[in-house]
Structure formats: structure tokens, C-alpha cells
Amino acid sequence: MALTLWNLPLQAQATPVPDCKVRQMALGLDDGQGAFNGMMHSGAWLVVRNTGARACSVARMGPVSFEDGRHHPVVVAWQQAVPASAMVLPAGGQMKTALRWVSGNVFDPGACMTPATVVLPLRHRRVRHAFAHALCGPAGQPPALEQQPWTEGPPEAG
């Protein structure tokens, strides 16, 4: 029996890392010290931090979304929506993605809206953070956002 266990691959002997739970995740926005701001464009780093005492997996983290003040979904058009890969966040570890959008009413005709929260689904629950940035697009269409791939580490400064 001991000889059999010795021959198992290291991954088979390892205990799987548990999924991240809402209570151990903090969601925030970082403007990159103005790095995203242009004439009519804006953006921010969306940062997820593991505030728990143990590592956790973000493999089951869903795509980013937005809600109004009553937690109703706000429709946006994703030019690129990038799900997180199967990363493990150590205790205190961070991961980030850059979000970019049109922030000025430059369309003729145009319309802007301001979602109340950005939402990150984790398995069966959600982590929310205040958003309050204007998202603009052509009238009658949802505003478009671009999302960069998720990477590990803190946000970069501008």
C-alpha cells in the first residue's frame, strides 16, 4: 500500500484548494492614477483581493456585471469579456483586470448611464463594489466596455 501511494503523482496526493468564498474576497476599483482617462474615455483596474487566512481558487468565478441601485442587472455590451483562468490566490493575494469605457456623450444621438455597482459572481453568491462611473454609447444601445485578461498582482500605476 505504501509503495502504491509513493508512485502516485504529486497532484493526486495534494489537497485541492477550496473555492474562494464571498466573505474572504474584497473587490475594489483603482484608477491607475489617471492612466485610463482621456478626452472622452475612462477606465479602472478591477482588483480582487483574498482577505482570508488561506489560499483559495477563483476557478468558479463568473464574468463581471453591473447593477442599478436596486440590484437589477444593467445591460452593457462587452467588446471583450475575459473570464478568470483557474488561478489560486494566496492569503492576501490580488488579481486584476483593466476595464475601459467611453465616459463622455460623444455619440449623436448618445446616451449615458451610471451603474451603482460592479458585481463579481463567486460560485453561488456575489461580491459587489460601488461603481458610479458614467458609461456612454449610442442612443438605444447599451454602452460598450472592454475588459483585459485577468493577471495576478496589484494594479499598475499610471
mmCIF file of N, CA, C and O in Angstrom, residues 56-158:
data_model
loop_
_atom_site.group_PDB
_atom_site.id
_atom_site.type_symbol
_atom_site.label_atom_id
_atom_site.label_comp_id
_atom_site.label_asym_id
_atom_site.label_seq_id
_atom_site.Cartn_x
_atom_site.Cartn_y
_atom_site.Cartn_z
ATOM 1 N N CYS A 56 -7.190 30.371 -1.872
ATOM 2 C CA CYS A 56 -8.450 29.901 -2.437
ATOM 3 C C CYS A 56 -8.380 29.977 -3.954
ATOM 4 O O CYS A 56 -7.565 30.697 -4.520
ATOM 5 N N SER A 57 -9.268 29.240 -4.608
ATOM 6 C CA SER A 57 -9.293 29.154 -6.063
ATOM 7 C C SER A 57 -10.392 30.052 -6.629
ATOM 8 O O SER A 57 -11.506 30.093 -6.111
ATOM 9 N N VAL A 58 -10.074 30.745 -7.722
ATOM 10 C CA VAL A 58 -11.062 31.571 -8.418
ATOM 11 C C VAL A 58 -11.553 30.882 -9.689
ATOM 12 O O VAL A 58 -12.123 31.518 -10.560
ATOM 13 N N ALA A 59 -11.357 29.579 -9.767
ATOM 14 C CA ALA A 59 -11.740 28.823 -10.964
ATOM 15 C C ALA A 59 -13.228 28.938 -11.278
ATOM 16 O O ALA A 59 -13.628 28.871 -12.425
ATOM 17 N N ARG A 60 -14.062 29.126 -10.263
ATOM 18 C CA ARG A 60 -15.516 29.198 -10.485
ATOM 19 C C ARG A 60 -16.039 30.626 -10.456
ATOM 20 O O ARG A 60 -17.225 30.853 -10.289
ATOM 21 N N MET A 61 -15.167 31.599 -10.619
ATOM 22 C CA MET A 61 -15.575 32.997 -10.627
ATOM 23 C C MET A 61 -16.235 33.311 -11.961
ATOM 24 O O MET A 61 -15.693 32.981 -13.014
ATOM 25 N N GLY A 62 -17.404 33.935 -11.919
ATOM 26 C CA GLY A 62 -18.135 34.260 -13.132
ATOM 27 C C GLY A 62 -17.702 35.584 -13.740
ATOM 28 O O GLY A 62 -16.832 36.274 -13.204
ATOM 29 N N PRO A 63 -18.320 35.964 -14.847
ATOM 30 C CA PRO A 63 -17.966 37.222 -15.508
ATOM 31 C C PRO A 63 -18.474 38.445 -14.729
ATOM 32 O O PRO A 63 -19.470 38.377 -14.007
ATOM 33 N N VAL A 64 -17.796 39.533 -14.894
ATOM 34 C CA VAL A 64 -18.142 40.814 -14.268
ATOM 35 C C VAL A 64 -19.462 41.307 -14.854
ATOM 36 O O VAL A 64 -19.727 41.134 -16.044
ATOM 37 N N SER A 65 -20.280 41.925 -14.006
ATOM 38 C CA SER A 65 -21.519 42.541 -14.470
ATOM 39 C C SER A 65 -21.775 43.811 -13.669
ATOM 40 O O SER A 65 -21.002 44.158 -12.784
ATOM 41 N N PHE A 66 -22.878 44.489 -13.988
ATOM 42 C CA PHE A 66 -23.229 45.740 -13.314
ATOM 43 C C PHE A 66 -24.677 45.687 -12.861
ATOM 44 O O PHE A 66 -25.498 44.992 -13.451
ATOM 45 N N GLU A 67 -24.990 46.468 -11.817
ATOM 46 C CA GLU A 67 -26.351 46.561 -11.305
ATOM 47 C C GLU A 67 -26.705 48.014 -11.010
ATOM 48 O O GLU A 67 -25.826 48.840 -10.767
ATOM 49 N N ASP A 68 -28.026 48.268 -10.999
ATOM 50 C CA ASP A 68 -28.503 49.581 -10.587
ATOM 51 C C ASP A 68 -28.609 49.603 -9.056
ATOM 52 O O ASP A 68 -28.233 48.636 -8.381
ATOM 53 N N GLY A 69 -29.142 50.663 -8.506
ATOM 54 C CA GLY A 69 -29.254 50.816 -7.063
ATOM 55 C C GLY A 69 -30.161 49.809 -6.379
ATOM 56 O O GLY A 69 -30.098 49.641 -5.164
ATOM 57 N N ARG A 70 -30.998 49.113 -7.150
ATOM 58 C CA ARG A 70 -31.901 48.101 -6.572
ATOM 59 C C ARG A 70 -31.425 46.682 -6.885
ATOM 60 O O ARG A 70 -32.197 45.732 -6.801
ATOM 61 N N HIS A 71 -30.176 46.545 -7.291
ATOM 62 C CA HIS A 71 -29.547 45.255 -7.637
ATOM 63 C C HIS A 71 -30.167 44.587 -8.855
ATOM 64 O O HIS A 71 -30.126 43.366 -8.997
ATOM 65 N N HIS A 72 -30.760 45.400 -9.748
ATOM 66 C CA HIS A 72 -31.240 44.874 -11.022
ATOM 67 C C HIS A 72 -30.084 44.948 -12.016
ATOM 68 O O HIS A 72 -29.321 45.920 -12.010
ATOM 69 N N PRO A 73 -29.970 43.960 -12.895
ATOM 70 C CA PRO A 73 -28.877 43.976 -13.869
ATOM 71 C C PRO A 73 -28.930 45.208 -14.782
ATOM 72 O O PRO A 73 -30.005 45.655 -15.177
ATOM 73 N N VAL A 74 -27.786 45.737 -15.094
ATOM 74 C CA VAL A 74 -27.630 46.822 -16.066
ATOM 75 C C VAL A 74 -26.947 46.202 -17.283
ATOM 76 O O VAL A 74 -25.871 45.608 -17.165
ATOM 77 N N VAL A 75 -27.582 46.327 -18.427
ATOM 78 C CA VAL A 75 -27.052 45.711 -19.645
ATOM 79 C C VAL A 75 -25.925 46.565 -20.216
ATOM 80 O O VAL A 75 -26.075 47.780 -20.390
ATOM 81 N N VAL A 76 -24.800 45.921 -20.477
ATOM 82 C CA VAL A 76 -23.686 46.545 -21.179
ATOM 83 C C VAL A 76 -23.262 45.606 -22.297
ATOM 84 O O VAL A 76 -23.523 44.403 -22.245
ATOM 85 N N ALA A 77 -22.620 46.161 -23.308
ATOM 86 C CA ALA A 77 -22.101 45.360 -24.412
ATOM 87 C C ALA A 77 -20.604 45.164 -24.173
ATOM 88 O O ALA A 77 -19.846 46.139 -24.126
ATOM 89 N N TRP A 78 -20.199 43.930 -23.974
ATOM 90 C CA TRP A 78 -18.783 43.646 -23.745
ATOM 91 C C TRP A 78 -18.077 43.492 -25.073
ATOM 92 O O TRP A 78 -18.422 42.635 -25.871
ATOM 93 N N GLN A 79 -17.097 44.363 -25.350
ATOM 94 C CA GLN A 79 -16.286 44.199 -26.545
ATOM 95 C C GLN A 79 -15.360 43.007 -26.361
ATOM 96 O O GLN A 79 -14.990 42.348 -27.312
ATOM 97 N N GLN A 80 -14.988 42.776 -25.127
ATOM 98 C CA GLN A 80 -14.187 41.615 -24.778
ATOM 99 C C GLN A 80 -14.450 41.352 -23.301
ATOM 100 O O GLN A 80 -14.148 42.185 -22.462
ATOM 101 N N ALA A 81 -15.043 40.229 -22.989
ATOM 102 C CA ALA A 81 -15.256 39.842 -21.595
ATOM 103 C C ALA A 81 -14.375 38.636 -21.340
ATOM 104 O O ALA A 81 -14.474 37.641 -22.039
ATOM 105 N N VAL A 82 -13.497 38.744 -20.375
ATOM 106 C CA VAL A 82 -12.499 37.715 -20.140
ATOM 107 C C VAL A 82 -12.737 37.049 -18.792
ATOM 108 O O VAL A 82 -12.572 37.682 -17.758
ATOM 109 N N PRO A 83 -13.133 35.774 -18.801
ATOM 110 C CA PRO A 83 -13.282 35.092 -17.515
ATOM 111 C C PRO A 83 -11.905 34.853 -16.894
ATOM 112 O O PRO A 83 -10.906 34.768 -17.597
ATOM 113 N N ALA A 84 -11.880 34.756 -15.594
ATOM 114 C CA ALA A 84 -10.615 34.471 -14.915
ATOM 115 C C ALA A 84 -10.225 33.028 -15.189
ATOM 116 O O ALA A 84 -11.062 32.141 -15.233
ATOM 117 N N SER A 85 -8.937 32.822 -15.385
ATOM 118 C CA SER A 85 -8.468 31.450 -15.532
ATOM 119 C C SER A 85 -8.439 30.810 -14.141
ATOM 120 O O SER A 85 -8.670 31.477 -13.137
ATOM 121 N N ALA A 86 -8.138 29.542 -14.082
ATOM 122 C CA ALA A 86 -8.134 28.814 -12.811
ATOM 123 C C ALA A 86 -6.912 29.215 -11.981
ATOM 124 O O ALA A 86 -5.930 28.498 -11.920
ATOM 125 N N MET A 87 -6.973 30.381 -11.353
ATOM 126 C CA MET A 87 -5.880 30.873 -10.516
ATOM 127 C C MET A 87 -6.132 30.537 -9.060
ATOM 128 O O MET A 87 -7.275 30.412 -8.634
ATOM 129 N N VAL A 88 -5.055 30.441 -8.317
ATOM 130 C CA VAL A 88 -5.130 30.287 -6.870
ATOM 131 C C VAL A 88 -4.592 31.576 -6.269
ATOM 132 O O VAL A 88 -3.482 32.011 -6.593
ATOM 133 N N LEU A 89 -5.403 32.203 -5.420
ATOM 134 C CA LEU A 89 -4.980 33.422 -4.731
ATOM 135 C C LEU A 89 -4.512 33.057 -3.330
ATOM 136 O O LEU A 89 -5.286 32.539 -2.537
ATOM 137 N N PRO A 90 -3.241 33.347 -3.019
ATOM 138 C CA PRO A 90 -2.789 33.091 -1.656
ATOM 139 C C PRO A 90 -3.451 34.073 -0.691
ATOM 140 O O PRO A 90 -4.036 35.071 -1.119
ATOM 141 N N ALA A 91 -3.381 33.810 0.586
ATOM 142 C CA ALA A 91 -3.896 34.758 1.585
ATOM 143 C C ALA A 91 -3.237 36.108 1.327
ATOM 144 O O ALA A 91 -2.013 36.191 1.192
ATOM 145 N N GLY A 92 -4.033 37.155 1.201
ATOM 146 C CA GLY A 92 -3.516 38.489 0.897
ATOM 147 C C GLY A 92 -3.203 38.721 -0.565
ATOM 148 O O GLY A 92 -2.849 39.826 -0.964
ATOM 149 N N GLY A 93 -3.330 37.703 -1.410
ATOM 150 C CA GLY A 93 -3.017 37.823 -2.832
ATOM 151 C C GLY A 93 -4.058 38.627 -3.583
ATOM 152 O O GLY A 93 -5.213 38.753 -3.156
ATOM 153 N N GLN A 94 -3.646 39.186 -4.722
ATOM 154 C CA GLN A 94 -4.531 40.008 -5.545
ATOM 155 C C GLN A 94 -4.479 39.565 -6.995
ATOM 156 O O GLN A 94 -3.486 39.027 -7.457
ATOM 157 N N MET A 95 -5.564 39.847 -7.702
ATOM 158 C CA MET A 95 -5.603 39.711 -9.153
ATOM 159 C C MET A 95 -6.361 40.915 -9.699
ATOM 160 O O MET A 95 -7.094 41.579 -8.959
ATOM 161 N N LYS A 96 -6.137 41.213 -10.970
ATOM 162 C CA LYS A 96 -6.717 42.429 -11.534
ATOM 163 C C LYS A 96 -7.050 42.232 -13.002
ATOM 164 O O LYS A 96 -6.505 41.363 -13.660
ATOM 165 N N THR A 97 -7.962 43.094 -13.463
ATOM 166 C CA THR A 97 -8.276 43.203 -14.881
ATOM 167 C C THR A 97 -8.531 44.679 -15.167
ATOM 168 O O THR A 97 -9.046 45.405 -14.317
ATOM 169 N N ALA A 98 -8.152 45.128 -16.340
ATOM 170 C CA ALA A 98 -8.404 46.515 -16.732
ATOM 171 C C ALA A 98 -9.745 46.593 -17.452
ATOM 172 O O ALA A 98 -10.039 45.785 -18.330
ATOM 173 N N LEU A 99 -10.568 47.560 -17.049
ATOM 174 C CA LEU A 99 -11.833 47.851 -17.717
ATOM 175 C C LEU A 99 -11.711 49.224 -18.362
ATOM 176 O O LEU A 99 -11.195 50.154 -17.742
ATOM 177 N N ARG A 100 -12.201 49.353 -19.597
ATOM 178 C CA ARG A 100 -12.173 50.632 -20.305
ATOM 179 C C ARG A 100 -13.558 50.884 -20.918
ATOM 180 O O ARG A 100 -14.216 49.953 -21.382
ATOM 181 N N TRP A 101 -13.942 52.190 -20.955
ATOM 182 C CA TRP A 101 -15.249 52.552 -21.483
ATOM 183 C C TRP A 101 -15.238 53.992 -21.975
ATOM 184 O O TRP A 101 -14.346 54.773 -21.657
ATOM 185 N N VAL A 102 -16.275 54.345 -22.759
ATOM 186 C CA VAL A 102 -16.487 55.733 -23.185
ATOM 187 C C VAL A 102 -17.208 56.425 -22.039
ATOM 188 O O VAL A 102 -18.246 55.959 -21.575
ATOM 189 N N SER A 103 -16.650 57.555 -21.581
ATOM 190 C CA SER A 103 -17.210 58.247 -20.413
ATOM 191 C C SER A 103 -17.876 59.573 -20.752
ATOM 192 O O SER A 103 -18.445 60.221 -19.882
ATOM 193 N N GLY A 104 -17.819 59.974 -22.017
ATOM 194 C CA GLY A 104 -18.450 61.222 -22.430
ATOM 195 C C GLY A 104 -19.495 60.962 -23.501
ATOM 196 O O GLY A 104 -19.369 60.025 -24.294
ATOM 197 N N ASN A 105 -20.514 61.811 -23.546
ATOM 198 C CA ASN A 105 -21.589 61.648 -24.512
ATOM 199 C C ASN A 105 -21.149 62.200 -25.868
ATOM 200 O O ASN A 105 -21.484 63.302 -26.254
ATOM 201 N N VAL A 106 -20.375 61.383 -26.600
ATOM 202 C CA VAL A 106 -19.793 61.804 -27.873
ATOM 203 C C VAL A 106 -20.585 61.304 -29.080
ATOM 204 O O VAL A 106 -20.219 61.596 -30.211
ATOM 205 N N PHE A 107 -21.641 60.550 -28.843
ATOM 206 C CA PHE A 107 -22.426 59.995 -29.932
ATOM 207 C C PHE A 107 -23.584 60.929 -30.268
ATOM 208 O O PHE A 107 -24.069 61.653 -29.417
ATOM 209 N N ASP A 108 -24.019 60.909 -31.553
ATOM 210 C CA ASP A 108 -25.098 61.784 -31.983
ATOM 211 C C ASP A 108 -26.193 60.945 -32.625
ATOM 212 O O ASP A 108 -26.049 60.544 -33.785
ATOM 213 N N PRO A 109 -27.242 60.608 -31.951
ATOM 214 C CA PRO A 109 -27.533 60.905 -30.550
ATOM 215 C C PRO A 109 -26.873 59.862 -29.644
ATOM 216 O O PRO A 109 -26.611 58.733 -30.042
ATOM 217 N N GLY A 110 -26.629 60.280 -28.443
ATOM 218 C CA GLY A 110 -25.988 59.404 -27.472
ATOM 219 C C GLY A 110 -26.759 59.335 -26.176
ATOM 220 O O GLY A 110 -27.722 60.070 -25.968
ATOM 221 N N ALA A 111 -26.319 58.445 -25.330
ATOM 222 C CA ALA A 111 -26.940 58.295 -24.012
ATOM 223 C C ALA A 111 -25.887 57.776 -23.041
ATOM 224 O O ALA A 111 -24.995 57.015 -23.428
ATOM 225 N N CYS A 112 -25.995 58.199 -21.794
ATOM 226 C CA CYS A 112 -25.091 57.743 -20.746
ATOM 227 C C CYS A 112 -25.909 57.175 -19.594
ATOM 228 O O CYS A 112 -27.048 57.573 -19.376
ATOM 229 N N MET A 113 -25.320 56.243 -18.878
ATOM 230 C CA MET A 113 -25.933 55.705 -17.665
ATOM 231 C C MET A 113 -24.836 55.503 -16.636
ATOM 232 O O MET A 113 -23.655 55.446 -16.975
ATOM 233 N N THR A 114 -25.240 55.399 -15.390
ATOM 234 C CA THR A 114 -24.278 55.235 -14.301
ATOM 235 C C THR A 114 -24.711 54.061 -13.423
ATOM 236 O O THR A 114 -25.567 54.219 -12.554
ATOM 237 N N PRO A 115 -24.129 52.878 -13.654
ATOM 238 C CA PRO A 115 -24.460 51.751 -12.782
ATOM 239 C C PRO A 115 -24.041 52.051 -11.340
ATOM 240 O O PRO A 115 -23.051 52.749 -11.099
ATOM 241 N N ALA A 116 -24.785 51.516 -10.391
ATOM 242 C CA ALA A 116 -24.467 51.737 -8.977
ATOM 243 C C ALA A 116 -23.346 50.832 -8.496
ATOM 244 O O ALA A 116 -22.531 51.233 -7.671
ATOM 245 N N THR A 117 -23.319 49.589 -9.010
ATOM 246 C CA THR A 117 -22.323 48.631 -8.533
ATOM 247 C C THR A 117 -21.750 47.795 -9.661
ATOM 248 O O THR A 117 -22.387 47.576 -10.688
ATOM 249 N N VAL A 118 -20.519 47.359 -9.439
ATOM 250 C CA VAL A 118 -19.895 46.344 -10.277
ATOM 251 C C VAL A 118 -19.991 45.058 -9.464
ATOM 252 O O VAL A 118 -19.856 45.071 -8.236
ATOM 253 N N VAL A 119 -20.272 43.945 -10.146
ATOM 254 C CA VAL A 119 -20.581 42.689 -9.469
ATOM 255 C C VAL A 119 -19.672 41.586 -10.001
ATOM 256 O O VAL A 119 -19.472 41.455 -11.209
ATOM 257 N N LEU A 120 -19.165 40.783 -9.065
ATOM 258 C CA LEU A 120 -18.345 39.638 -9.419
ATOM 259 C C LEU A 120 -18.956 38.391 -8.792
ATOM 260 O O LEU A 120 -18.988 38.255 -7.572
ATOM 261 N N PRO A 121 -19.479 37.474 -9.612
ATOM 262 C CA PRO A 121 -20.080 36.257 -9.057
ATOM 263 C C PRO A 121 -19.015 35.241 -8.656
ATOM 264 O O PRO A 121 -18.085 34.978 -9.399
ATOM 265 N N LEU A 122 -19.174 34.712 -7.450
ATOM 266 C CA LEU A 122 -18.327 33.634 -6.948
ATOM 267 C C LEU A 122 -19.228 32.464 -6.601
ATOM 268 O O LEU A 122 -20.005 32.540 -5.644
ATOM 269 N N ARG A 123 -19.166 31.440 -7.400
ATOM 270 C CA ARG A 123 -19.987 30.239 -7.220
ATOM 271 C C ARG A 123 -21.461 30.602 -7.060
ATOM 272 O O ARG A 123 -22.095 30.914 -8.037
ATOM 273 N N HIS A 124 -22.034 30.621 -5.829
ATOM 274 C CA HIS A 124 -23.459 30.872 -5.652
ATOM 275 C C HIS A 124 -23.772 32.257 -5.092
ATOM 276 O O HIS A 124 -24.931 32.570 -4.862
ATOM 277 N N ARG A 125 -22.773 33.078 -4.822
ATOM 278 C CA ARG A 125 -23.005 34.401 -4.242
ATOM 279 C C ARG A 125 -22.229 35.434 -5.040
ATOM 280 O O ARG A 125 -21.474 35.099 -5.937
ATOM 281 N N ARG A 126 -22.400 36.716 -4.664
ATOM 282 C CA ARG A 126 -21.768 37.793 -5.419
ATOM 283 C C ARG A 126 -21.018 38.750 -4.498
ATOM 284 O O ARG A 126 -21.453 39.008 -3.382
ATOM 285 N N VAL A 127 -19.919 39.303 -5.026
ATOM 286 C CA VAL A 127 -19.182 40.360 -4.351
ATOM 287 C C VAL A 127 -19.486 41.636 -5.118
ATOM 288 O O VAL A 127 -19.409 41.662 -6.354
ATOM 289 N N ARG A 128 -19.860 42.694 -4.403
ATOM 290 C CA ARG A 128 -20.228 43.960 -5.039
ATOM 291 C C ARG A 128 -19.309 45.075 -4.563
ATOM 292 O O ARG A 128 -18.800 45.048 -3.452
ATOM 293 N N HIS A 129 -19.164 46.092 -5.440
ATOM 294 C CA HIS A 129 -18.421 47.290 -5.084
ATOM 295 C C HIS A 129 -19.084 48.471 -5.790
ATOM 296 O O HIS A 129 -19.528 48.354 -6.937
ATOM 297 N N ALA A 130 -19.133 49.612 -5.110
ATOM 298 C CA ALA A 130 -19.707 50.820 -5.721
ATOM 299 C C ALA A 130 -18.970 51.134 -7.021
ATOM 300 O O ALA A 130 -17.747 51.028 -7.102
ATOM 301 N N PHE A 131 -19.712 51.528 -8.021
ATOM 302 C CA PHE A 131 -19.116 51.851 -9.325
ATOM 303 C C PHE A 131 -19.234 53.351 -9.614
ATOM 304 O O PHE A 131 -18.244 54.044 -9.633
ATOM 305 N N ALA A 132 -20.430 53.834 -9.868
ATOM 306 C CA ALA A 132 -20.712 55.265 -10.038
ATOM 307 C C ALA A 132 -19.840 55.979 -11.067
ATOM 308 O O ALA A 132 -19.390 57.098 -10.843
ATOM 309 N N HIS A 133 -19.614 55.355 -12.208
ATOM 310 C CA HIS A 133 -18.918 55.991 -13.335
ATOM 311 C C HIS A 133 -19.886 56.019 -14.514
ATOM 312 O O HIS A 133 -20.632 55.066 -14.734
ATOM 313 N N ALA A 134 -19.855 57.090 -15.285
ATOM 314 C CA ALA A 134 -20.722 57.202 -16.457
ATOM 315 C C ALA A 134 -20.221 56.296 -17.571
ATOM 316 O O ALA A 134 -19.031 56.316 -17.914
ATOM 317 N N LEU A 135 -21.140 55.522 -18.116
ATOM 318 C CA LEU A 135 -20.875 54.678 -19.278
ATOM 319 C C LEU A 135 -21.736 55.217 -20.410
ATOM 320 O O LEU A 135 -22.954 55.332 -20.265
ATOM 321 N N CYS A 136 -21.120 55.556 -21.528
ATOM 322 C CA CYS A 136 -21.843 56.207 -22.622
ATOM 323 C C CYS A 136 -21.748 55.390 -23.901
ATOM 324 O O CYS A 136 -20.774 54.668 -24.132
ATOM 325 N N GLY A 137 -22.774 55.547 -24.739
ATOM 326 C CA GLY A 137 -22.820 54.868 -26.026
ATOM 327 C C GLY A 137 -23.869 55.505 -26.902
ATOM 328 O O GLY A 137 -24.520 56.475 -26.510
ATOM 329 N N PRO A 138 -24.065 54.956 -28.091
ATOM 330 C CA PRO A 138 -25.107 55.459 -28.969
ATOM 331 C C PRO A 138 -26.486 55.272 -28.336
ATOM 332 O O PRO A 138 -26.731 54.290 -27.641
ATOM 333 N N ALA A 139 -27.398 56.213 -28.555
ATOM 334 C CA ALA A 139 -28.765 56.116 -28.015
ATOM 335 C C ALA A 139 -29.414 54.826 -28.495
ATOM 336 O O ALA A 139 -29.227 54.407 -29.638
ATOM 337 N N GLY A 140 -30.140 54.186 -27.596
ATOM 338 C CA GLY A 140 -30.852 52.966 -27.930
ATOM 339 C C GLY A 140 -29.993 51.713 -27.889
ATOM 340 O O GLY A 140 -30.480 50.631 -28.206
ATOM 341 N N GLN A 141 -28.729 51.838 -27.524
ATOM 342 C CA GLN A 141 -27.838 50.687 -27.431
ATOM 343 C C GLN A 141 -27.159 50.696 -26.065
ATOM 344 O O GLN A 141 -26.901 51.769 -25.506
ATOM 345 N N PRO A 142 -26.814 49.521 -25.540
ATOM 346 C CA PRO A 142 -26.087 49.522 -24.274
ATOM 347 C C PRO A 142 -24.662 50.045 -24.486
ATOM 348 O O PRO A 142 -24.089 49.870 -25.562
ATOM 349 N N PRO A 143 -24.110 50.710 -23.493
ATOM 350 C CA PRO A 143 -22.726 51.182 -23.623
ATOM 351 C C PRO A 143 -21.769 49.991 -23.689
ATOM 352 O O PRO A 143 -22.063 48.917 -23.147
ATOM 353 N N ALA A 144 -20.653 50.174 -24.361
ATOM 354 C CA ALA A 144 -19.684 49.096 -24.541
ATOM 355 C C ALA A 144 -18.516 49.245 -23.558
ATOM 356 O O ALA A 144 -18.063 50.352 -23.282
ATOM 357 N N LEU A 145 -18.075 48.122 -23.035
ATOM 358 C CA LEU A 145 -16.897 48.066 -22.181
ATOM 359 C C LEU A 145 -15.917 47.066 -22.755
ATOM 360 O O LEU A 145 -16.302 46.082 -23.375
ATOM 361 N N GLU A 146 -14.650 47.330 -22.532
ATOM 362 C CA GLU A 146 -13.592 46.401 -22.909
ATOM 363 C C GLU A 146 -12.949 45.904 -21.631
ATOM 364 O O GLU A 146 -12.695 46.681 -20.709
ATOM 365 N N GLN A 147 -12.669 44.625 -21.576
ATOM 366 C CA GLN A 147 -12.008 44.029 -20.418
ATOM 367 C C GLN A 147 -10.746 43.327 -20.877
ATOM 368 O O GLN A 147 -10.759 42.583 -21.849
ATOM 369 N N GLN A 148 -9.651 43.555 -20.169
ATOM 370 C CA GLN A 148 -8.386 42.889 -20.443
ATOM 371 C C GLN A 148 -8.320 41.575 -19.667
ATOM 372 O O GLN A 148 -9.056 41.386 -18.705
ATOM 373 N N PRO A 149 -7.428 40.669 -20.043
ATOM 374 C CA PRO A 149 -7.305 39.407 -19.298
ATOM 375 C C PRO A 149 -6.924 39.646 -17.830
ATOM 376 O O PRO A 149 -6.235 40.609 -17.505
ATOM 377 N N TRP A 150 -7.383 38.754 -16.968
ATOM 378 C CA TRP A 150 -7.033 38.796 -15.552
ATOM 379 C C TRP A 150 -5.563 38.420 -15.380
ATOM 380 O O TRP A 150 -5.076 37.504 -16.044
ATOM 381 N N THR A 151 -4.874 39.129 -14.491
ATOM 382 C CA THR A 151 -3.497 38.804 -14.155
ATOM 383 C C THR A 151 -3.342 38.863 -12.642
ATOM 384 O O THR A 151 -4.109 39.527 -11.949
ATOM 385 N N GLU A 152 -2.333 38.184 -12.138
ATOM 386 C CA GLU A 152 -2.071 38.200 -10.708
ATOM 387 C C GLU A 152 -1.306 39.462 -10.334
ATOM 388 O O GLU A 152 -0.586 40.026 -11.153
ATOM 389 N N GLY A 153 -1.473 39.917 -9.099
ATOM 390 C CA GLY A 153 -0.717 41.045 -8.576
ATOM 391 C C GLY A 153 -1.537 42.299 -8.434
ATOM 392 O O GLY A 153 -2.689 42.353 -8.871
ATOM 393 N N PRO A 154 -0.945 43.318 -7.804
ATOM 394 C CA PRO A 154 -1.634 44.584 -7.608
ATOM 395 C C PRO A 154 -1.711 45.382 -8.906
ATOM 396 O O PRO A 154 -0.977 45.109 -9.853
ATOM 397 N N PRO A 155 -2.592 46.387 -8.957
ATOM 398 C CA PRO A 155 -2.708 47.219 -10.167
ATOM 399 C C PRO A 155 -1.442 48.035 -10.401
ATOM 400 O O PRO A 155 -0.736 48.389 -9.452
ATOM 401 N N GLU A 156 -1.182 48.309 -11.660
ATOM 402 C CA GLU A 156 -0.045 49.160 -12.009
ATOM 403 C C GLU A 156 -0.453 50.627 -11.953
ATOM 404 O O GLU A 156 -1.586 50.958 -12.245
ATOM 405 N N ALA A 157 0.469 51.480 -11.571
ATOM 406 C CA ALA A 157 0.218 52.919 -11.542
ATOM 407 C C ALA A 157 0.406 53.501 -12.936
ATOM 408 O O ALA A 157 1.047 52.901 -13.789
ATOM 409 N N GLY A 158 -0.161 54.679 -13.154
ATOM 410 C CA GLY A 158 -0.076 55.322 -14.458
ATOM 411 C C GLY A 158 1.201 55.996 -14.744
ATOM 412 O O GLY A 158 2.199 55.979 -14.175
#
